[in-house]
XYZ file of C-alpha atoms in Angstrom:
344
model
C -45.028 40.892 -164.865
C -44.718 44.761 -164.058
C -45.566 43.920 -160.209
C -43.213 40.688 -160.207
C -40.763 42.881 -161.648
C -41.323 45.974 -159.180
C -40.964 43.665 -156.306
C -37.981 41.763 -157.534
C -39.186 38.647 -158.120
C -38.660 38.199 -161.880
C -35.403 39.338 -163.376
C -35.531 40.664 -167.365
C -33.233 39.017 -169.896
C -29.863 41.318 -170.398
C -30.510 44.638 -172.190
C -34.137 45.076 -170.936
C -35.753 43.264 -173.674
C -38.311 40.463 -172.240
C -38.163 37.984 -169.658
C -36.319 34.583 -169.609
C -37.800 31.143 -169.435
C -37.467 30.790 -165.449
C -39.277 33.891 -165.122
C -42.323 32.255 -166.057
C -41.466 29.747 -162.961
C -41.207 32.620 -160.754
C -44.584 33.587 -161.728
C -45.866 30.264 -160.970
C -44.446 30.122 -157.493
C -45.251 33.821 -156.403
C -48.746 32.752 -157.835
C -48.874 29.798 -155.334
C -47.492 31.956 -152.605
C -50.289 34.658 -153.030
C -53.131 31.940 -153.133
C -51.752 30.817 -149.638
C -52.017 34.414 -148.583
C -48.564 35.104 -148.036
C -48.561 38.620 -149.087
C -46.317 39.478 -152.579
C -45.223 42.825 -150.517
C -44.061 40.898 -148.244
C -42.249 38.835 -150.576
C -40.377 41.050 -152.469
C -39.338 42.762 -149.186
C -37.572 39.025 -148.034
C -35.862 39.497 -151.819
C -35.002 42.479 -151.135
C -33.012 41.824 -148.076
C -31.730 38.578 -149.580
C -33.604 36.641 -147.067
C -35.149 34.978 -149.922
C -34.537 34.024 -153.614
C -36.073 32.314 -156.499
C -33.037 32.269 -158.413
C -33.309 28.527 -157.944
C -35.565 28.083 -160.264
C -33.094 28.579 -163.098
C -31.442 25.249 -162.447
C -32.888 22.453 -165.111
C -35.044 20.111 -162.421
C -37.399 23.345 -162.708
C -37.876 22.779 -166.304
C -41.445 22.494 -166.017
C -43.900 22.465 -169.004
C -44.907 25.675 -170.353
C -48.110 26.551 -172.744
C -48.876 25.090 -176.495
C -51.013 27.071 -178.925
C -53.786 25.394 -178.848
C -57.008 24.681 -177.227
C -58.409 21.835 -175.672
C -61.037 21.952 -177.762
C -58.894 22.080 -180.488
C -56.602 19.267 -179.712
C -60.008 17.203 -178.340
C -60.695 17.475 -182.101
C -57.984 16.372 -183.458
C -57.426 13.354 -181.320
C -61.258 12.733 -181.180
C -61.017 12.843 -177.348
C -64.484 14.320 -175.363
C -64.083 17.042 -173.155
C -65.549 14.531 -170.399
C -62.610 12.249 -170.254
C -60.365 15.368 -170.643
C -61.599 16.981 -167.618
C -61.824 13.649 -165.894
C -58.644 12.570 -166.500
C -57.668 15.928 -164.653
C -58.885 15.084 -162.117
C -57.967 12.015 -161.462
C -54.385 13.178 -161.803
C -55.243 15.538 -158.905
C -55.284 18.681 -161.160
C -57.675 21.028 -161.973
C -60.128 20.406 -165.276
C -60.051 22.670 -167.839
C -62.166 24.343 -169.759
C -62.865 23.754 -173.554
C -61.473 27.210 -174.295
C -58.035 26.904 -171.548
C -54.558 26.653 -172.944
C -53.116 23.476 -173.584
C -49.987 22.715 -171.010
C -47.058 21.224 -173.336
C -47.070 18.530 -171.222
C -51.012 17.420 -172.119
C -49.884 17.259 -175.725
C -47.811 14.319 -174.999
C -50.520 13.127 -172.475
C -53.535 12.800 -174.388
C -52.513 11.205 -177.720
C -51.783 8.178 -175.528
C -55.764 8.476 -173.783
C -57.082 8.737 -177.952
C -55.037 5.419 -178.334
C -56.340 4.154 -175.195
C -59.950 4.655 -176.056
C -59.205 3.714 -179.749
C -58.162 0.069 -178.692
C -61.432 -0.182 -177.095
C -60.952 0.476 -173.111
C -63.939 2.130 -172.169
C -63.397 6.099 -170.720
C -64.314 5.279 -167.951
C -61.550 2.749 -166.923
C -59.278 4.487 -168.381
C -60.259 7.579 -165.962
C -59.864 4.805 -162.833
C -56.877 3.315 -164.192
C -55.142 6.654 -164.378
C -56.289 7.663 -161.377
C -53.923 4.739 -160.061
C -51.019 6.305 -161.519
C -52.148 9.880 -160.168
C -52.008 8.698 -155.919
C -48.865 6.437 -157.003
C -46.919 9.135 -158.386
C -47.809 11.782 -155.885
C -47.517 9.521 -153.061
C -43.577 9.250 -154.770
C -43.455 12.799 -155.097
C -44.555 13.945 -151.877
C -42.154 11.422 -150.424
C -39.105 12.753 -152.087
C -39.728 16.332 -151.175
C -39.944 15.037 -147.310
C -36.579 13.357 -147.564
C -34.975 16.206 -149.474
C -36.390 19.013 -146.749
C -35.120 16.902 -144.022
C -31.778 15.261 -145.117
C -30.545 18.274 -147.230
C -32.740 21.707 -146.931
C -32.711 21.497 -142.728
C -29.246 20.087 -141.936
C -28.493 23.252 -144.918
C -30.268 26.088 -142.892
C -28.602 24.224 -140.063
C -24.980 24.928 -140.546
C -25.681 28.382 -141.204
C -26.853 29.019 -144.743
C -29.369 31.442 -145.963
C -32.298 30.273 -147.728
C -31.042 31.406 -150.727
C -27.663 30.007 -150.193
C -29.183 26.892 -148.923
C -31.593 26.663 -152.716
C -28.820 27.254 -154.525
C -26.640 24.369 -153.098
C -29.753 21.959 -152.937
C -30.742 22.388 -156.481
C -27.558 22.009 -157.591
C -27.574 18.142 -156.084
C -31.073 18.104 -157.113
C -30.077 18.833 -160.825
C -27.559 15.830 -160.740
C -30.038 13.999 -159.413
C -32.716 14.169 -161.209
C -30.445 13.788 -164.218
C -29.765 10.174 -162.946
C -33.252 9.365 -161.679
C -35.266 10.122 -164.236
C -33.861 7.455 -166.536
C -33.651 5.441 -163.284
C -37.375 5.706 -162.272
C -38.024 4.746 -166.003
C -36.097 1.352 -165.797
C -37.679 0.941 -162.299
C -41.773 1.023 -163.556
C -40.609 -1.048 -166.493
C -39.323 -3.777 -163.925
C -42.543 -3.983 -162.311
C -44.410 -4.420 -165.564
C -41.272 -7.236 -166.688
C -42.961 -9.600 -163.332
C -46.613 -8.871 -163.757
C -46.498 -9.485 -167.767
C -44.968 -12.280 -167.256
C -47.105 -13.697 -164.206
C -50.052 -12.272 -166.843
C -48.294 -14.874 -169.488
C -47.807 -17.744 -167.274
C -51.757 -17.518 -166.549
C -52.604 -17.320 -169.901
C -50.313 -20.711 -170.702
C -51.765 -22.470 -167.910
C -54.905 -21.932 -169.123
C -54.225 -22.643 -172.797
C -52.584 -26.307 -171.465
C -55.453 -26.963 -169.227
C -57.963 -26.736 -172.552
C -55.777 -29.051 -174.128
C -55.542 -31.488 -171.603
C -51.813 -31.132 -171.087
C -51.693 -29.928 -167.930
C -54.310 -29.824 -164.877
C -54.594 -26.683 -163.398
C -54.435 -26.512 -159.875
C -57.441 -25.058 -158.368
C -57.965 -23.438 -154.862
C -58.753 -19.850 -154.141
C -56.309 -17.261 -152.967
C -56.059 -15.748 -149.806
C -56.049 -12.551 -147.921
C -54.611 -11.519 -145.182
C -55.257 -8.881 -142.514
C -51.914 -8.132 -139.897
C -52.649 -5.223 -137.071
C -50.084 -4.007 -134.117
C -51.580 -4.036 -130.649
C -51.695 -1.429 -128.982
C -49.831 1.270 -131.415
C -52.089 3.797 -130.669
C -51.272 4.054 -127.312
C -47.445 4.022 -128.588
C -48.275 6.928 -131.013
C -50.178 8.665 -128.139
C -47.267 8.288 -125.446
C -44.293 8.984 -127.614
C -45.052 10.877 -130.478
C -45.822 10.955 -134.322
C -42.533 10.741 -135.049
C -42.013 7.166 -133.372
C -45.698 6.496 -135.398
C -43.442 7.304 -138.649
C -40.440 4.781 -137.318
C -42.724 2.068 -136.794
C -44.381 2.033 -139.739
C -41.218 2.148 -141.391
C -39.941 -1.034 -139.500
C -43.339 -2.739 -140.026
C -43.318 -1.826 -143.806
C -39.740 -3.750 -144.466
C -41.001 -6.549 -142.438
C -43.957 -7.165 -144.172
C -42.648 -6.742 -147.787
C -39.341 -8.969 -147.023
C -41.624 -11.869 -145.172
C -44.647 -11.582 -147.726
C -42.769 -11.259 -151.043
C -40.471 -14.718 -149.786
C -43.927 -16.461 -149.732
C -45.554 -15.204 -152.978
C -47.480 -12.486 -151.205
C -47.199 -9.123 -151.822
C -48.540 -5.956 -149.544
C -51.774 -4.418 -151.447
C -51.669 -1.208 -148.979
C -51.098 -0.016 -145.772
C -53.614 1.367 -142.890
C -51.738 2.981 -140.266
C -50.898 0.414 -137.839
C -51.871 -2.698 -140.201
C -50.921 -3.710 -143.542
C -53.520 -5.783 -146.229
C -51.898 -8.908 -148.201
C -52.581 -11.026 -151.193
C -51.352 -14.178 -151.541
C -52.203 -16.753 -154.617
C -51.577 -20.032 -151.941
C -53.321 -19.896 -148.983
C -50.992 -22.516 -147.058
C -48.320 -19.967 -147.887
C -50.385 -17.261 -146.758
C -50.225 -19.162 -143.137
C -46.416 -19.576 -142.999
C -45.750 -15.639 -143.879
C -48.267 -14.707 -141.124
C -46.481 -17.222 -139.078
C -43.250 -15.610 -139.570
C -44.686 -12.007 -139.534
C -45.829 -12.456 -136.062
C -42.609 -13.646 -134.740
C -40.394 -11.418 -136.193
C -42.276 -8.468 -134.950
C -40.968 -8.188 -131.532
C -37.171 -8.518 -133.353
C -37.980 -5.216 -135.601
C -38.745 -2.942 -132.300
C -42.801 -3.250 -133.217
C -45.657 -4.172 -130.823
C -46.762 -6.996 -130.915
C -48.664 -8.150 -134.234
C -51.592 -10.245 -135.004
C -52.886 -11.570 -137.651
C -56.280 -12.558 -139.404
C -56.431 -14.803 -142.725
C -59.324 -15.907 -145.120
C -59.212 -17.617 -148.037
C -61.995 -17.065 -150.979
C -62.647 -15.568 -154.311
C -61.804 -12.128 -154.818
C -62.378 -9.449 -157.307
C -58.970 -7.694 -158.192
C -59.296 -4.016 -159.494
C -57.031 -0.911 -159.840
C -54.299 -2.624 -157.723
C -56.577 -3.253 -155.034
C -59.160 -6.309 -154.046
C -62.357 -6.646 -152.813
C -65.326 -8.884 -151.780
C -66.665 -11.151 -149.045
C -63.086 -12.815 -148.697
C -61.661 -9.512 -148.160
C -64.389 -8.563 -145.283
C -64.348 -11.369 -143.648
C -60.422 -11.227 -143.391
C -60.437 -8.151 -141.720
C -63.107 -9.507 -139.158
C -61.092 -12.328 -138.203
C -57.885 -10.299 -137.701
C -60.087 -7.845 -135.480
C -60.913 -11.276 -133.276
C -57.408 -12.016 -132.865
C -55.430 -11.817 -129.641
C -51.886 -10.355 -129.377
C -49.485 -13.235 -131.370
C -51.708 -14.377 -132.530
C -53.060 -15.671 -136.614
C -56.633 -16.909 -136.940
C -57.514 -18.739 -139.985
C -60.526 -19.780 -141.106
């Protein structure tokens, strides 16, 4: 605190007498800024000068958790939680495990009741480790993508018109404060969408299976499909004109994928670079969106596309699928001319 202070990077309260909240976030960030070896000399210099400012870190998006009372080995005892799926949980999220004896983060406390709950009910720790590891490369994959758009279409076009970092903080946490304000409760309503359509696909399987014991209804039975589509030749593209035309095609292929697959009951299961991965439950409407997908390409400003398809058992965990169907997909999409969709 006394060499934050000296260099002007935490402010005490008025009157002298301690520090306020957002010095602690000062902290934080002139932590991270020494451990990527800018120097803290050099930092409070920048402050100094007013080339740079952390007052930013007042407004309420910086919030951030602060530090209970208590253990983890404390509040592993309480909730009856092993250290193991503490630290694994951790990392999974993409943080760093603690140690029995560490600090509890505020933010943990409301965390890890929900694991004891998890593991109460009988899900092993284990999949409840890979299941949150799910949410971990989801949400970061969100996060990182919302700090590129804010740098870019705010922070840059900021510095642009003449602003000085600090200036330019101050006016883009102020839209980030009414932002966040309105997304939070927004990203809420969003995840609870998604679970609305697959509880209720998870219910319509269930009732279809209940009628099929009872006679009342025959289940239909064939085996879903997957689906492999590549671009020709968007290497070469990225080679000849840049990463930043890589980035605008696989915008353009993302929307056409998700608008062609999701009208046919298919839905993207990830993205590789020049190629997306599908599921679909009906294979015939597996051919029709690859069909479409294909012909369309050329329309959205992308090389053209082809497309390999297989239909078969698969095995469907942590949001992703795999097996024999799935390999031998993606070896019939590698045979696959320009235009072209090869079934088998």
């Amino acid at each position: 605190m006394v060499s934050g202070r000296t260099l002007g990077i935490i402010v005490p309260a008025e009157g002298g007498e301690g520090y306020p909240a957002s010095d602690a976030r000062r902290v934080r960030v002139a932590q991270a800024c020494d451990r990527a070896g800018l120097p803290l000399d050099g930092i409070g210099k920048a402050v100094a000068e007013g080339r740079l400012s952390f007052a930013f870190l007042e407004a309420s998006q910086y919030e951030w958790a602060g530090f209970s009372g208590k253990t983890y080995r404390q509040v592993c005892d309480e909730l009856g939680l092993s250290m193991g799926l503490v630290r694994g949980i951790h990392q999974a999220l993409g943080w760093a495990p603690p140690d029995e004896g560490d600090i509890v983060r505020e933010d943990d406390l409301e965390l890890l009741p929900a694991l004891g709950i998890s593991v109460a009910a009988g899900i092993a720790e284990d999949t409840v480790i890979r299941t949150t590891r799910v949410y971990g490369e989801s949400l970061r994959r969100i996060a990182q993508a919302e700090a590129q758009v804010f740098r870019t279409s705010i922070e840059e076009p900021l510095l642009r018109s003449g602003m000085s970092q600090p200036e330019m903080m101050q006016a883009a946490s102020a839209f980030g404060a009414q932002y966040m304000a309105l997304f939070d409760p927004a990203f809420l309503r969003m995840y609870h969408r998604q679970q609305e359509h697959v509880w209720i696909d998870d219910f319509v399987r269930q009732a279809e299976d209940t009628l099929d014991d009872m006679g009342i209804h025959e289940r239909l039975t064939h085996p879903p499909a997957m689906c492999f589509l590549d671009l020709t030749g968007y290497t070469r593209l990225t080679e000849e004109h840049g990463d930043e035309t890589a980035a605008d095609l696989s915008a353009s292929l993302a929307s056409l994928v998700q608008r062609v697959s999701q009208h046919h009951g298919g839905s993207p299961v990830k993205y590789l670079g020049d190629g997306v991965m599908f599921f679909f439950k009906e294979p015939g409407a597996a051919v029709v969106s690859a069909l479409e997908m294909v012909e369309e390409a050329p329309a959205e400003g992308l090389p053209p596309a082809h497309v390999g398809l297989h239909a078969g058992p698969v095995v469907q965990q942590d949001g992703d699928y795999y097996g024999r169907t799935v390999n031998v997909a993606a070896r019939i999409a590698g045979r696959a001319g320009p235009d072209e969709v090869l079934v088998s």
